[in-house]
Amino acid sequence: MHTVVIAPDSFKGTVDAAEVATALAEGWRSVRPDDEVRLLPMADGGEGTLDAFAVAVAGAVRHAVTVTGPVGAPVEASWLELPDGTAVVELAQTSGLTLLDPLQPFAAHTVGFGEAIAAALDAGARRLLLAIGGSSSTDGGTGLLGALGARFLDADGSDTALGNAGLAELATIDVSGLRALPPGGALVLSDVTNPLLGARGAASVFGPQKGATHEDVAVLEANLARLVDRAAAAAVDPSGRVAVAPGAGAAGGAGYGLLLWGATASSGASGVGEAIGLPAAAAAATVVVTGEGRYDDQTADGKVASYVAGLAPGRAMLVAGMIQAPTEGVFIAAASLTELAGGVAAAMAAPLVHLRSAGAALAEQSDT
């Protein structure tokens, strides 16, 4: 009998991680019904992170919250309370890219994310896990910090407009009313290590994904640079060291805002994995199955499948929608939904069907 841990990421745009894990388990059990199968759906700090925790952590409680959406309209979201008093808050739910149509690169902000964090603190959260992937804005985290009590003022002492556009008028930053971190601190979950400014920064790399034109990117960058300058003048980041820290450019600079607050940056996949106890579970397992929508050369850069494979050398199996990089030496077996379905369109039309087939195919390849 095998002890099997199933720890996939979501297949973005088609199936969430919990659904992927369930379908793979059903396929596996159809071949090996006596195996002990444990589901630990994963995430890298983007959309679906909260749902992954909800499935993986027994006793987790979801709390509904209404927040200000990325351009003002109310958004219904939730945060997750874990049994140890940790709160998981996901930016994609409150200030995410999928909440806007059309995209508004200068107006979009992170106020709702800050409001959800505040709600968790008001409820007594002792520690925060903050998943920041999938942002719609490039506001440098000013929206979320404003919701937590900071003020961003123009030359007349009035609050600046929300979003990146407001940074053009920024004169002074007042953090005297900024809420304190919870006793256990705050951990930022993201697979992005970019700094805030420059060729690898938030505006240059991610601005186009949020609707910015080539000309817009230069303005977004200049406004973020003004934020860094004003943060230095206000002694919030006197040396500018936070702006160049890995992850400061994540989520349009939401990473920068959270680091200014005192949060700690973490790899999204490893942060989620540690929080749900995946390393210990993988160490005790006979086989560990992971998966993602596309397995390619970028997977090794901190993606879930690479992280999980590193926890179970010689025992890891992969399921992917498409496999576009060698799996030999990393996984002992692999299954492609595209190959099982006979094409991309067929795989995407019925992903759960083919995920069950993939789970069964991997079970058949496992040692008896």
XYZ file of C-alpha atoms in Angstrom:
368
model
C 0.000 0.000 0.000
C 1.227 3.476 -0.903
C 0.887 6.680 1.078
C 0.144 9.248 -1.595
C 0.185 13.028 -1.234
C -1.511 14.971 -4.022
C -0.334 18.599 -4.062
C -1.075 20.359 -7.374
C -1.347 24.033 -8.269
C -4.450 25.254 -10.087
C -4.667 24.828 -13.841
C -5.207 28.539 -14.292
C -8.214 29.494 -16.354
C -9.755 26.036 -16.161
C -9.709 24.243 -12.780
C -8.742 25.328 -9.261
C -6.194 23.426 -7.203
C -8.743 21.736 -4.952
C -10.657 20.423 -7.966
C -7.431 19.229 -9.569
C -6.426 17.359 -6.414
C -9.852 15.752 -6.043
C -9.963 14.574 -9.675
C -6.431 13.145 -9.510
C -7.321 11.316 -6.287
C -10.441 9.824 -7.861
C -8.394 8.543 -10.776
C -5.686 7.155 -8.505
C -8.177 5.352 -6.255
C -9.881 3.785 -9.267
C -6.653 1.810 -9.800
C -5.291 1.542 -6.255
C -8.292 1.752 -3.877
C -6.343 0.622 -0.822
C -3.745 3.399 -0.921
C -3.857 6.159 1.684
C -4.363 9.362 -0.302
C -4.010 12.816 1.227
C -5.026 15.982 -0.616
C -2.914 19.109 -0.063
C -3.804 21.475 -2.930
C -1.151 24.139 -3.411
C -0.782 27.720 -4.627
C 2.032 30.199 -5.227
C 0.465 33.277 -3.681
C -1.856 34.068 -6.580
C -5.527 33.456 -7.182
C -6.738 30.337 -5.380
C -4.324 30.539 -2.456
C -7.093 31.053 0.083
C -9.074 28.128 -1.333
C -5.999 25.904 -1.141
C -5.607 26.684 2.560
C -9.308 26.075 3.160
C -9.008 22.531 1.814
C -5.620 21.694 3.303
C -6.039 23.013 6.855
C -8.629 21.274 9.010
C -10.729 23.679 11.048
C -10.122 26.710 8.826
C -13.001 29.199 8.940
C -13.909 31.541 6.100
C -15.099 35.065 7.002
C -17.058 37.094 4.459
C -16.141 40.752 4.003
C -17.332 43.543 1.717
C -14.469 45.772 0.557
C -13.768 48.592 -1.851
C -12.992 47.130 -5.258
C -10.020 48.161 -7.405
C -11.788 51.232 -8.808
C -14.383 51.803 -6.091
C -17.339 49.468 -6.594
C -17.968 47.146 -3.611
C -16.559 43.628 -3.854
C -17.679 40.586 -1.869
C -14.602 38.709 -0.672
C -13.425 36.674 2.298
C -10.448 36.015 4.488
C -9.568 32.707 6.135
C -8.965 32.101 9.812
C -6.681 29.156 10.599
C -6.931 27.290 13.923
C -3.671 28.819 15.220
C -4.997 32.366 14.820
C -3.304 33.022 11.486
C -5.359 34.901 8.888
C -4.933 34.265 5.158
C -5.852 37.232 2.956
C -5.752 37.063 -0.852
C -5.292 40.213 -2.931
C -6.800 38.651 -6.055
C -10.175 38.462 -4.287
C -10.239 42.124 -3.293
C -8.105 44.068 -5.770
C -7.503 41.562 -8.539
C -7.089 41.807 -12.276
C -10.193 39.713 -12.946
C -12.374 42.270 -11.136
C -11.846 44.924 -13.821
C -13.146 45.209 -17.376
C -11.766 47.331 -18.897
C -8.428 47.509 -17.089
C -7.544 50.877 -15.549
C -3.791 51.032 -14.902
C -3.768 54.539 -13.372
C -6.980 54.369 -11.334
C -6.789 50.824 -9.929
C -5.736 50.562 -6.296
C -5.295 48.142 -3.374
C -7.629 49.739 -0.811
C -9.851 46.639 -0.655
C -6.907 44.420 0.171
C -5.998 46.694 3.067
C -9.607 46.668 4.240
C -9.635 42.856 4.284
C -6.378 42.848 6.253
C -7.898 45.340 8.702
C -10.957 43.108 9.100
C -8.719 40.176 10.005
C -6.824 42.305 12.529
C -10.099 43.558 14.019
C -11.141 39.926 14.492
C -7.978 39.252 16.487
C -5.662 37.667 13.923
C -2.307 36.946 15.539
C -0.406 36.418 12.279
C -0.999 37.230 8.609
C -0.314 35.274 5.446
C -0.773 37.705 2.555
C -1.127 36.265 -0.957
C -0.518 39.082 -3.420
C -0.582 37.575 -6.923
C -3.078 38.706 -9.550
C -3.088 42.440 -8.813
C -4.863 44.940 -11.078
C -2.984 48.022 -9.874
C 0.384 49.763 -9.813
C -0.182 51.943 -6.752
C 2.948 50.940 -4.830
C 0.812 49.573 -2.018
C -0.435 53.044 -1.050
C -4.070 51.956 -1.179
C -3.609 49.093 1.258
C -1.471 51.222 3.575
C -4.129 53.931 3.501
C -6.742 51.406 4.594
C -4.429 50.496 7.473
C -4.105 54.101 8.662
C -1.308 55.729 6.655
C -1.954 58.999 4.803
C -0.575 60.146 1.461
C -0.879 63.906 1.117
C -0.418 66.490 -1.618
C 1.226 69.895 -1.214
C -1.996 71.340 0.261
C -2.197 68.631 2.902
C -5.134 66.878 1.226
C -5.286 63.157 0.539
C -4.005 62.287 -2.920
C -6.202 60.462 -5.391
C -6.153 56.685 -5.208
C -4.149 54.572 -7.626
C -0.896 55.290 -9.406
C -2.300 58.578 -10.751
C -2.426 60.044 -7.256
C 1.292 59.467 -6.743
C 2.042 62.272 -9.230
C 0.805 64.771 -6.603
C 2.359 63.067 -3.577
C 4.210 65.472 -1.276
C 4.145 63.934 2.205
C 3.625 60.532 3.803
C 2.227 60.321 7.337
C 2.456 56.908 9.000
C 1.646 58.060 12.531
C -1.755 56.362 12.341
C -0.572 53.174 10.634
C -1.733 50.055 12.422
C 0.850 47.785 13.991
C 1.617 44.348 12.653
C -0.017 41.494 14.574
C 2.136 39.777 17.225
C 3.204 36.991 14.855
C 4.022 39.364 12.007
C 2.993 39.192 8.369
C 4.400 36.944 5.652
C 3.998 37.975 2.003
C 3.357 35.056 -0.351
C 4.501 35.731 -3.929
C 6.528 34.016 -6.642
C 7.787 37.424 -7.870
C 11.229 38.710 -6.835
C 11.297 41.924 -8.891
C 12.335 45.250 -7.310
C 9.954 48.185 -7.373
C 11.702 50.304 -10.029
C 13.752 49.872 -13.192
C 13.777 47.493 -16.127
C 12.692 44.616 -13.899
C 10.341 46.721 -11.823
C 6.606 46.765 -11.274
C 5.727 49.181 -14.086
C 8.092 47.884 -16.746
C 7.422 44.185 -16.306
C 3.836 44.022 -15.094
C 2.296 47.315 -16.225
C 1.360 45.990 -19.690
C -0.500 43.078 -18.088
C -2.627 45.646 -16.246
C -3.561 47.576 -19.384
C -0.661 50.031 -19.659
C 0.675 51.140 -23.046
C 4.390 51.727 -23.684
C 3.863 55.430 -22.964
C 1.837 54.637 -19.836
C 4.647 52.529 -18.401
C 6.995 55.530 -18.304
C 4.414 57.542 -16.348
C 3.658 54.671 -13.971
C 7.402 54.340 -13.336
C 7.868 58.053 -12.703
C 5.011 58.062 -10.206
C 6.429 55.066 -8.344
C 9.826 56.791 -8.257
C 8.145 59.818 -6.661
C 6.673 57.492 -4.014
C 10.149 56.174 -3.198
C 11.504 59.727 -2.999
C 8.714 60.827 -0.653
C 9.168 57.688 1.469
C 12.827 58.601 1.889
C 11.973 62.198 2.799
C 9.482 61.005 5.412
C 12.043 58.555 6.848
C 9.671 55.688 6.020
C 12.381 54.186 3.817
C 15.269 56.610 4.349
C 17.875 54.671 2.391
C 15.588 53.440 -0.373
C 16.604 49.926 0.603
C 13.052 48.578 0.660
C 12.443 49.647 -2.952
C 15.256 47.422 -4.220
C 14.381 44.445 -2.014
C 13.338 41.246 -3.838
C 9.568 41.222 -4.126
C 9.057 44.977 -3.692
C 7.757 45.112 -7.276
C 5.266 42.297 -6.768
C 1.593 43.112 -7.354
C 2.271 46.545 -8.797
C 4.299 47.511 -5.752
C 1.904 46.088 -3.162
C 4.977 44.145 -2.077
C 6.729 47.471 -1.453
C 3.879 48.749 0.671
C 3.779 45.586 2.751
C 7.551 45.591 3.253
C 7.352 49.235 4.373
C 4.752 48.098 6.921
C 7.227 45.536 8.238
C 6.035 42.357 6.554
C 8.507 39.689 5.454
C 8.746 38.457 1.858
C 8.591 34.742 1.122
C 8.490 32.489 -1.909
C 4.817 31.880 -2.532
C 5.055 28.143 -3.071
C 7.358 27.455 -0.143
C 5.423 29.807 2.129
C 2.152 28.052 1.347
C 3.797 24.645 1.598
C 5.282 25.356 5.018
C 2.002 26.753 6.282
C -0.030 23.674 5.287
C 2.599 21.173 6.467
C 3.563 19.875 3.036
C 7.282 19.219 3.748
C 6.479 16.772 6.543
C 3.682 15.150 4.562
C 5.913 14.728 1.508
C 8.739 13.265 3.594
C 6.398 10.566 4.914
C 4.789 9.759 1.549
C 5.622 6.920 -0.804
C 4.558 9.012 -3.795
C 3.885 12.741 -4.203
C 1.813 13.910 -7.159
C 1.901 17.555 -8.242
C 0.658 19.439 -11.257
C 0.158 22.718 -13.104
C -1.415 23.952 -16.302
C 1.827 24.306 -18.254
C 5.118 22.664 -17.359
C 7.900 24.567 -19.132
C 11.287 26.202 -18.586
C 9.779 28.734 -16.162
C 8.553 26.050 -13.768
C 11.950 25.841 -12.092
C 11.703 29.526 -11.082
C 9.813 28.920 -7.860
C 6.651 27.414 -9.326
C 4.637 24.894 -7.336
C 5.593 21.811 -9.362
C 9.303 22.524 -8.955
C 8.949 23.181 -5.233
C 6.980 19.981 -4.646
C 9.441 17.906 -6.690
C 12.242 19.217 -4.485
C 10.453 17.912 -1.400
C 10.210 14.367 -2.769
C 13.285 13.499 -4.853
C 12.831 10.157 -6.567
C 9.177 9.968 -5.489
C 7.482 12.830 -7.354
C 5.030 12.505 -10.255
C 3.701 15.271 -12.505
C 0.411 16.026 -14.210
C 0.266 19.048 -16.519
C -2.085 20.417 -19.104
C 0.894 20.708 -21.425
C 4.452 19.460 -20.914
C 6.986 21.613 -22.757
C 10.188 20.857 -20.853
C 12.038 17.630 -19.989
C 10.728 15.851 -16.890
C 13.407 13.158 -16.687
C 15.506 13.371 -13.548
C 12.859 15.517 -11.840
C 9.796 13.259 -11.877
C 9.561 9.473 -11.933
C 6.452 9.664 -14.130
C 4.461 12.370 -15.927
C 1.100 12.681 -17.664
C -0.036 15.369 -20.097
C -3.742 16.183 -20.374
C -3.188 17.371 -23.934
C -1.795 13.977 -24.909
C -4.475 12.058 -23.022
C -7.245 14.138 -24.601
C -5.755 14.191 -28.098
C -5.384 17.977 -28.247
C -5.452 21.263 -26.349
C -9.091 22.085 -27.082
C -10.295 18.676 -25.950
C -8.210 18.859 -22.763
C -9.599 22.283 -21.854
C -13.174 21.297 -22.686
C -13.265 18.513 -20.074
C -10.259 18.951 -17.744
C -11.696 16.977 -14.824
C -12.321 13.938 -17.024
C -8.743 13.954 -18.228
C -7.354 14.682 -14.773
C -9.050 11.518 -13.531
C -7.485 9.635 -16.442
C -4.101 11.113 -15.570
C -4.447 10.054 -11.931
C -5.286 6.522 -13.031
C -2.381 6.449 -15.497
C 0.105 7.489 -12.822
C -1.286 4.937 -10.364
C -0.724 2.223 -12.938
C 2.918 3.301 -13.262
C 3.574 3.281 -9.531
C 5.386 0.422 -7.856
C 3.113 -2.337 -6.634
